[in-house]
Every structure is written in structure tokens, then in C-alpha cells.
Coordinates of N, CA and C in Angstrom, one line a residue:
X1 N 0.9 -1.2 0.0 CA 0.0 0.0 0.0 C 0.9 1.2 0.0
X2 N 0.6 2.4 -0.7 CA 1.8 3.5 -0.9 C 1.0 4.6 -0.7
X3 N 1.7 5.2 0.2 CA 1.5 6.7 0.4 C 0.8 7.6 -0.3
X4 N -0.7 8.1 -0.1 CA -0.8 9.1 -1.1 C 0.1 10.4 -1.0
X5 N 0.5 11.0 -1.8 CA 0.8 12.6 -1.8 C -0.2 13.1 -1.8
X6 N -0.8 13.8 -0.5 CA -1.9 14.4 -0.7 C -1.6 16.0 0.4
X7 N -1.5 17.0 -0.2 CA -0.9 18.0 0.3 C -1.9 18.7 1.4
X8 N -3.3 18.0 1.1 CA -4.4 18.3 1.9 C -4.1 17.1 3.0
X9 N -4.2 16.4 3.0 CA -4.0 15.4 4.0 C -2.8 15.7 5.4
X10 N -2.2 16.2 4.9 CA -1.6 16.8 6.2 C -2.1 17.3 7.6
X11 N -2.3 15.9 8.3 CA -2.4 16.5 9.7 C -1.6 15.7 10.4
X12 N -1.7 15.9 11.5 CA -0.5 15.4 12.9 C -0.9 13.7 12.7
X13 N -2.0 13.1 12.3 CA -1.8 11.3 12.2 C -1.1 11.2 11.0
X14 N -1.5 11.8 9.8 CA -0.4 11.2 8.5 C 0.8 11.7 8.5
X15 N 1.6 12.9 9.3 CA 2.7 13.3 10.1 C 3.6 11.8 11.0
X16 N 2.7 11.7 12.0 CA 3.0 10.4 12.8 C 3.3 9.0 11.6
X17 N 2.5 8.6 11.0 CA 2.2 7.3 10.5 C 3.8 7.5 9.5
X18 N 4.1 8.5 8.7 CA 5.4 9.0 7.8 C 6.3 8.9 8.8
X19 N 6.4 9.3 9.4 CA 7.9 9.3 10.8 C 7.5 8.2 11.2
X20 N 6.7 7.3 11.7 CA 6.8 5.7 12.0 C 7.4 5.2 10.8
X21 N 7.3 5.1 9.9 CA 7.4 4.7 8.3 C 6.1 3.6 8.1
X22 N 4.9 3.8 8.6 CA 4.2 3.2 8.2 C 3.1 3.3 7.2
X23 N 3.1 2.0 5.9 CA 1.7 2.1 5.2 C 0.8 2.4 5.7
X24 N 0.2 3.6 4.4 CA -1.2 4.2 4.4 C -1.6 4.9 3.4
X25 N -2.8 4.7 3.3 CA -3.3 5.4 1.9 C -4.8 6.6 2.7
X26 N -4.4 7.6 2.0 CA -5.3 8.7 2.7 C -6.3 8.7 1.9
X27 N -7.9 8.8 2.1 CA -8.9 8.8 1.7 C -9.7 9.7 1.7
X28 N -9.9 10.9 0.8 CA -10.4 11.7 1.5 C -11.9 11.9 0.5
X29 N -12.9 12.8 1.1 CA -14.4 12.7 0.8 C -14.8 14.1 0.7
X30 N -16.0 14.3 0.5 CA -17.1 15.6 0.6 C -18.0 15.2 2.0
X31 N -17.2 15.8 2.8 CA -18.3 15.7 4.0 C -19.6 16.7 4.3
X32 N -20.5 15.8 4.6 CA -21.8 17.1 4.5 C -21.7 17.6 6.3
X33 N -21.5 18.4 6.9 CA -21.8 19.1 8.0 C -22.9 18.7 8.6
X34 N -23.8 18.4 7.5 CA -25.4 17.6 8.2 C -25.6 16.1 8.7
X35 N -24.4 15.9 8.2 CA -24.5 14.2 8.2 C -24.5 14.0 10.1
X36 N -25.2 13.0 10.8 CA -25.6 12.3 11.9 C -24.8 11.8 11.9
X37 N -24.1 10.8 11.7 CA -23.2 10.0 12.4 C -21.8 9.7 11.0
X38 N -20.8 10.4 11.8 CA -19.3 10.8 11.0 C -18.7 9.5 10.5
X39 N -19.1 8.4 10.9 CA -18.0 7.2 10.8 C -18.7 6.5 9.5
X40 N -20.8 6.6 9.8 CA -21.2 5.9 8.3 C -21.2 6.3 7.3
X41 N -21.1 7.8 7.5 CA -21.1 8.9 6.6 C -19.5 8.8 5.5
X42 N -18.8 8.1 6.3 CA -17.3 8.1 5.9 C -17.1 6.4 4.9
X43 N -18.0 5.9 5.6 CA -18.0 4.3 4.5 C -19.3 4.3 3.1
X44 N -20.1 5.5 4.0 CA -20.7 5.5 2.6 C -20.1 6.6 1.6
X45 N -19.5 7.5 1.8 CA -19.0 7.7 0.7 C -17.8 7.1 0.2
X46 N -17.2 6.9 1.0 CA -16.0 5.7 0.3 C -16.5 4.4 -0.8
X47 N -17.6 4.1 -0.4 CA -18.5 3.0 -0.8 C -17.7 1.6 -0.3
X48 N -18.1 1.6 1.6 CA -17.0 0.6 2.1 C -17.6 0.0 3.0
X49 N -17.3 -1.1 3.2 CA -18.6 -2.0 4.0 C -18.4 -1.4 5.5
X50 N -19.3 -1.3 6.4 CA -19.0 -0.5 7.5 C -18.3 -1.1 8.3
X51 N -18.0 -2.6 8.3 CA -17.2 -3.2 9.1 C -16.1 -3.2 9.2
X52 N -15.7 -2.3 8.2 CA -14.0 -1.9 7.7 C -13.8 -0.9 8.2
X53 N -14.7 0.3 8.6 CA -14.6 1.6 8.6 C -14.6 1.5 10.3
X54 N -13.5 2.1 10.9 CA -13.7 2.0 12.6 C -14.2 3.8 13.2
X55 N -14.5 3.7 14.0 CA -14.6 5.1 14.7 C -14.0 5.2 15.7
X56 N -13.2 6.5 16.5 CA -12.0 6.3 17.2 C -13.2 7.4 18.7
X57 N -13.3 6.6 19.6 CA -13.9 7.5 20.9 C -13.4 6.8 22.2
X58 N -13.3 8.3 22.9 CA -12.5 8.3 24.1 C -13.6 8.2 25.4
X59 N -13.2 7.2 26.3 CA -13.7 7.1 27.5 C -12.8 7.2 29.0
X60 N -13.5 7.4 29.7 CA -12.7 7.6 31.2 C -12.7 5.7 31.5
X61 N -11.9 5.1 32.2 CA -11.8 4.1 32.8 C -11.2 4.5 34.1
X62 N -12.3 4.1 35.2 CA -11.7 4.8 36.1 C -11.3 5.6 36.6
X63 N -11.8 7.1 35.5 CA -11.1 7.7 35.8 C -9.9 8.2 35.2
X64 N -9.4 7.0 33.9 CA -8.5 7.1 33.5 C -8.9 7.5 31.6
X65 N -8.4 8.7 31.2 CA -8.9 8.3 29.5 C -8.1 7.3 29.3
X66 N -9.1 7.0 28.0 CA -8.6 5.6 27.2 C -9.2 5.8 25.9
X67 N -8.8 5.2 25.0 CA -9.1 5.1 22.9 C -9.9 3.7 23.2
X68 N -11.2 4.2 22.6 CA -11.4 2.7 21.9 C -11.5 2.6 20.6
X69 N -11.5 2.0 19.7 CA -11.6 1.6 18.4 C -12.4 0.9 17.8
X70 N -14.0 1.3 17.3 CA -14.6 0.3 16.6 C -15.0 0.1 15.8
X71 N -15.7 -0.6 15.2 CA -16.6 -0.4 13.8 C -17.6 0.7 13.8
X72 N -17.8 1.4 12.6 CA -18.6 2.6 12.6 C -20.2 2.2 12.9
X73 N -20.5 0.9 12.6 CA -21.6 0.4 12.7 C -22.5 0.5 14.1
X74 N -21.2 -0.2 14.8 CA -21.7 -0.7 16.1 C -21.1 0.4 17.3
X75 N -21.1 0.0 18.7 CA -21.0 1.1 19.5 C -20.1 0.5 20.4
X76 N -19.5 1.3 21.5 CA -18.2 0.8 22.3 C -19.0 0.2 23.5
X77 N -19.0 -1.2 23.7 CA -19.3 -1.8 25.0 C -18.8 -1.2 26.4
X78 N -19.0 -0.3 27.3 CA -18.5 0.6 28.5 C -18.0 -0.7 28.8
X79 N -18.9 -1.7 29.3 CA -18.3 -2.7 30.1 C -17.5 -3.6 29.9
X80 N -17.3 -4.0 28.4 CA -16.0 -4.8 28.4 C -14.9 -4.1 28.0
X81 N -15.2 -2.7 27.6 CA -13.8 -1.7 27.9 C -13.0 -1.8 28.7
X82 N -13.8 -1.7 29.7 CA -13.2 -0.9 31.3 C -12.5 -2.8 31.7
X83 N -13.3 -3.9 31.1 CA -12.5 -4.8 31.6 C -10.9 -5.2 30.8
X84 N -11.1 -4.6 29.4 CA -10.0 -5.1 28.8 C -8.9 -4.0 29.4
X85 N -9.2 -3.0 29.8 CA -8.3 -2.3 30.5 C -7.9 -2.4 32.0
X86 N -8.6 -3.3 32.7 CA -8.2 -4.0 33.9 C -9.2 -2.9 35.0
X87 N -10.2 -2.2 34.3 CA -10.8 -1.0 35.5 C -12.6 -1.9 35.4
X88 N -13.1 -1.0 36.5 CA -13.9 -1.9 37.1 C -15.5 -1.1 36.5
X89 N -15.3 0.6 36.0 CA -16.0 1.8 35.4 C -15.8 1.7 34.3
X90 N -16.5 2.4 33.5 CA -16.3 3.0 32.2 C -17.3 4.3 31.9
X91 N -17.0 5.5 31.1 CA -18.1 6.6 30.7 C -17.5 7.8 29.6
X92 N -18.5 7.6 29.2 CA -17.8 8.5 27.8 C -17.0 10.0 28.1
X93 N -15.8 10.1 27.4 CA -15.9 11.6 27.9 C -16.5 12.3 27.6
X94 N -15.8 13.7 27.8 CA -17.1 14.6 27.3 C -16.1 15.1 25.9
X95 N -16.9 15.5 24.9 CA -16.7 16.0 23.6 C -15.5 16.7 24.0
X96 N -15.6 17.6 24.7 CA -14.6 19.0 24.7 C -13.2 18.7 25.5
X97 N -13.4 17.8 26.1 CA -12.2 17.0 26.8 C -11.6 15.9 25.5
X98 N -12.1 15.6 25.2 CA -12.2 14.6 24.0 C -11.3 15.4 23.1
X99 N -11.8 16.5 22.3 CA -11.0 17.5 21.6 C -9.5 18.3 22.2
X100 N -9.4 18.2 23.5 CA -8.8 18.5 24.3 C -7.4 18.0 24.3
X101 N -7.4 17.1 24.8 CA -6.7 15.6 25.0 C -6.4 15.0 23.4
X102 N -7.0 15.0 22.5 CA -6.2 14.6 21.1 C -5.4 15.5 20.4
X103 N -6.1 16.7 20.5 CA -5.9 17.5 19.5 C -6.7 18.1 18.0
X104 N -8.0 17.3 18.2 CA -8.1 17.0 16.9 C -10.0 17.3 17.4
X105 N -11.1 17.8 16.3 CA -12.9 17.7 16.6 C -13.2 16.2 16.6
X106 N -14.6 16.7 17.3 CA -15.3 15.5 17.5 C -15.7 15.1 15.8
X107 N -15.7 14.0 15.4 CA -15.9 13.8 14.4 C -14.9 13.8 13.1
X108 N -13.7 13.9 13.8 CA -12.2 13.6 13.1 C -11.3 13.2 13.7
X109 N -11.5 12.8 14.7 CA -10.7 12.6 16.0 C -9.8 10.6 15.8
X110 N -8.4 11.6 15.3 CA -8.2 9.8 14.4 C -7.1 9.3 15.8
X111 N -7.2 7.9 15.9 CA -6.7 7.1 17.0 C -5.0 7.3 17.2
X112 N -4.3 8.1 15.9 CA -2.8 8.2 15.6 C -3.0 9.5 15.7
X113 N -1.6 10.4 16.4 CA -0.7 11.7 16.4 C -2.0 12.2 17.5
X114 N -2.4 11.7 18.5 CA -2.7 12.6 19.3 C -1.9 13.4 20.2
X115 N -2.5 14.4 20.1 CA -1.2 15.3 21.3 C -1.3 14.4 22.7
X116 N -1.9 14.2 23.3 CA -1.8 13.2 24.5 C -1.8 11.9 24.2
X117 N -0.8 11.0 24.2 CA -0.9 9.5 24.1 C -1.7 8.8 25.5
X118 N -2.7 7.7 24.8 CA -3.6 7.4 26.1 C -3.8 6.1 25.5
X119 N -3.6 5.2 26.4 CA -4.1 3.8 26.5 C -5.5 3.3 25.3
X120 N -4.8 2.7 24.4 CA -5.7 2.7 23.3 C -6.1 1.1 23.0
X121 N -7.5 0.8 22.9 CA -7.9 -0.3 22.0 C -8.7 -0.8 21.0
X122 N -8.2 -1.6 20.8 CA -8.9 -1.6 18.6 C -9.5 -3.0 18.8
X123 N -10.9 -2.7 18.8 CA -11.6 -4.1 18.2 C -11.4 -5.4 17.7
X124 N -11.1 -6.0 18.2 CA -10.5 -7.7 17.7 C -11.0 -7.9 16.3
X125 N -12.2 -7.5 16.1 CA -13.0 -7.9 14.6 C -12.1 -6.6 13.6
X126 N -11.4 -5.8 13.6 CA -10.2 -5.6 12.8 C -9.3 -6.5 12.3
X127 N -9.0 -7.5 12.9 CA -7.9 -8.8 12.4 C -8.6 -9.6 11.0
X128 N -10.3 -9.2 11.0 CA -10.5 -9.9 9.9 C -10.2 -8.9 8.7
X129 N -9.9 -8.5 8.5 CA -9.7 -7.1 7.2 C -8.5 -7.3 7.0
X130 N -7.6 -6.8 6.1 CA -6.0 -7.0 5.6 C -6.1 -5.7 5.9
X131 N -6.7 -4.6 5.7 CA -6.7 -3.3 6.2 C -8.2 -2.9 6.9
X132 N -7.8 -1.7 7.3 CA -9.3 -0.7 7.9 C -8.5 0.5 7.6
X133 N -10.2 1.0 7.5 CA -10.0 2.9 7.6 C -10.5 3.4 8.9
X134 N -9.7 4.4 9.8 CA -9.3 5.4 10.4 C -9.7 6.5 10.5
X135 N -10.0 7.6 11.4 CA -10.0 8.9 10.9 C -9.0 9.3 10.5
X136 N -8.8 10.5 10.0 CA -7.1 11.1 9.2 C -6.9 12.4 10.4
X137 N -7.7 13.1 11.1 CA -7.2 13.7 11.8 C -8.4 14.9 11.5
X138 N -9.3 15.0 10.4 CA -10.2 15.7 10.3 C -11.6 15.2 9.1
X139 N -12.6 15.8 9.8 CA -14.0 15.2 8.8 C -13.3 15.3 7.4
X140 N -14.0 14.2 6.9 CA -13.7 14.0 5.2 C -12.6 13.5 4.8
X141 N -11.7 12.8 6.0 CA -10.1 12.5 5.9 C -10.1 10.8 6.1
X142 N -10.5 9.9 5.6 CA -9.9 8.4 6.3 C -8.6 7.9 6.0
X143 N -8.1 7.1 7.1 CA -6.6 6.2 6.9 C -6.7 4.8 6.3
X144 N -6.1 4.3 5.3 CA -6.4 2.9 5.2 C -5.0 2.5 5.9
X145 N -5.2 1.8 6.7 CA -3.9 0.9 7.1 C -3.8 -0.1 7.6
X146 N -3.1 -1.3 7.7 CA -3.2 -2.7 8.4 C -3.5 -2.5 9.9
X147 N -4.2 -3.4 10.6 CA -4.9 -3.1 11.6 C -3.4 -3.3 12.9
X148 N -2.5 -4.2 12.2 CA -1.4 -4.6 12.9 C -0.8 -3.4 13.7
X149 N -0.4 -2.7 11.9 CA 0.1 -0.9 11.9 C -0.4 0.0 12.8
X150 N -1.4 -0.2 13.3 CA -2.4 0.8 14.0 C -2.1 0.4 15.3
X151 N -2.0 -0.8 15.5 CA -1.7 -1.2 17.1 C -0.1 -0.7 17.5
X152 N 0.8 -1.2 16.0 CA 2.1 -0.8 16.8 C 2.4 0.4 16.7
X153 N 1.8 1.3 16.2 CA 2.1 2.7 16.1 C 1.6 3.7 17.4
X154 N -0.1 3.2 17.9 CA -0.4 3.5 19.2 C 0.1 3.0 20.1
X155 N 0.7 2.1 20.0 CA 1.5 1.2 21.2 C 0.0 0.8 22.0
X156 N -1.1 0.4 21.2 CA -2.5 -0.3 21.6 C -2.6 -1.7 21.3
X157 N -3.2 -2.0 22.0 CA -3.7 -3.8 22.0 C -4.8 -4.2 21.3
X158 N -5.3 -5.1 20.9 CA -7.0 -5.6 20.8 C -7.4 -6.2 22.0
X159 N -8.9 -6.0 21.8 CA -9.6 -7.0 22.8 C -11.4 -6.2 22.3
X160 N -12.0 -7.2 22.5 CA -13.2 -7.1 22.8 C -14.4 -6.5 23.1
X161 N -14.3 -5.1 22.1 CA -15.0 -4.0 22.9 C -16.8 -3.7 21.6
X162 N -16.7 -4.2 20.9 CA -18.1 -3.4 20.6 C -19.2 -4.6 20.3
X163 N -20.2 -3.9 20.5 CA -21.7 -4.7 20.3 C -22.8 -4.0 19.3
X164 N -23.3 -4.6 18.6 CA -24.4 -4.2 18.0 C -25.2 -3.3 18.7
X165 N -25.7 -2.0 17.6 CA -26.7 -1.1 18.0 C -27.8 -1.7 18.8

């Protein structure tokens, strides 16, 4: 997979993923401002099955933030979060802490080049894909990259985190 040259694509994740030297191909779209939910919005215009397409959202565990990583489809299980992370809570942050703590809006908020590195995990049902898409760091931006790539670059794990709407 090779690099796009995309002079728009420039933010702090395709920054990071280039100084890791990791494959990726940047995706980028017409995002409508009206669109409800950023992650289906991003596989349907790709024209990409949504199981491919992950959404990157941050929760407190404990107390503690943490990345989860899932399918745009489905939603982050609080409770087997907080266990794959060894905590006993789980609760979404809040948006503006969220924006805060990455660097990046709600609704572009990609799991790579956050200004605060935080305990991250990526959905087990990633391993079935040879790649997945990513946020890039802003709406209308996805990452294609091996899901491997994504773990060793966050220095994140898999485990077990989403369930059906």
C-alpha cells in the first residue's frame, strides 16, 4: 500500500504514521456538516462496507482516559472496555475533553498523532480485514492501514470492545 501525496491530508496522524514509516493510503471525501453519524457517513461515501470503517472514541476508565476503536456500525461496549483495560467503570468523555486531550474535533478525532498519548484499543474484529479505515485527523479524511500498523504505532492492543446497536 503507498502513500498518497496528498498536500491536503496533512495533519499530525499522517505526520506520525510517515515518521513511523508506516503504510497508508489517505482517503479523502465531501463531507456534509449535516451528516448524523461521521463514521457511516465516511463508509458510505467511500463506498466501504462499514465493518471496515472503525470510529476512534474516548472514555474515562476509572477515571482514567482511554481510545477505543470500533466499527462505525456498532458502539463501544463501556463494560468490556473498562475490563479489557483492567478497571472496574467505564463513561464517555465529554466531547470538549475529548477535543482537548487529542488535539483534533469531534468527528475527526483519528486514533494516531494525538497530542496526548492514552491507552488505546482496537476491536478484535479488525484482524479480519487485511486493512481498515481510520480517521485522518479531520472530517472528510480516512486512513487505510493494516490493523497490525495501528496497534504498533499506538503502542494499543485488541480485545473485545463493541456490540451491536
Amino acid at each position: 500500500m503507498a502513500k498518497r501525496a496528498d498536500a491536503s491530508a496533512g495533519t499530525p496522524a499522517t505526520v506520525a504514521l510517515t515518521r513511523a514509516r508506516v503504510d497508508f493510503t489517505a482517503h479523502s471525501y465531501d463531507h456534509d456538516p449535516r451528516a448524523a453519524a461521521y463514521g457511516l457517513e465516511a463508509a458510505e461515501q467511500l463506498g466501504l462496507d462499514p465493518d471496515r470503517v472503525f470510529k476512534t472514541l474516548l472514555a474515562s476508565v476509572d477515571g482514567t482516559l482511554a481510545v477505543g476503536i470500533v466499527p462505525v456500525a456498532m458502539q463501544l461496549d463501556l463494560k468490556a472496555f473498562a475490563a479489557v483495560l483492567g478497571g472496574k467503570r467505564a463513561e464517555m468523555a465529554d466531547p470538549a475533553v475529548a477535543e482537548r486531550k487529542t488535539g483534533y474535533v469531534v468527528g475527526g478525532i483519528s486514533p494516531v498523532g494525538q497530542k496526548t498519548p492514552l491507552p488505546t484499543v482496537l476491536d478484535e474484529s479488525a484482524i479480519l480485514h487485511e486493512t481498515i479505515y481510520v480517521s485522518g485527523g479531520r472530517r472528510g479524511l480516512d486512513l487505510e492501514l493494516a490493523p497490525d500498523d495501528l496497534i504498533a504505532v499506538t503502542g494499543g492492543r485488541y480485545g473485545t470492545l463493541a456490540r451491536r446497536r
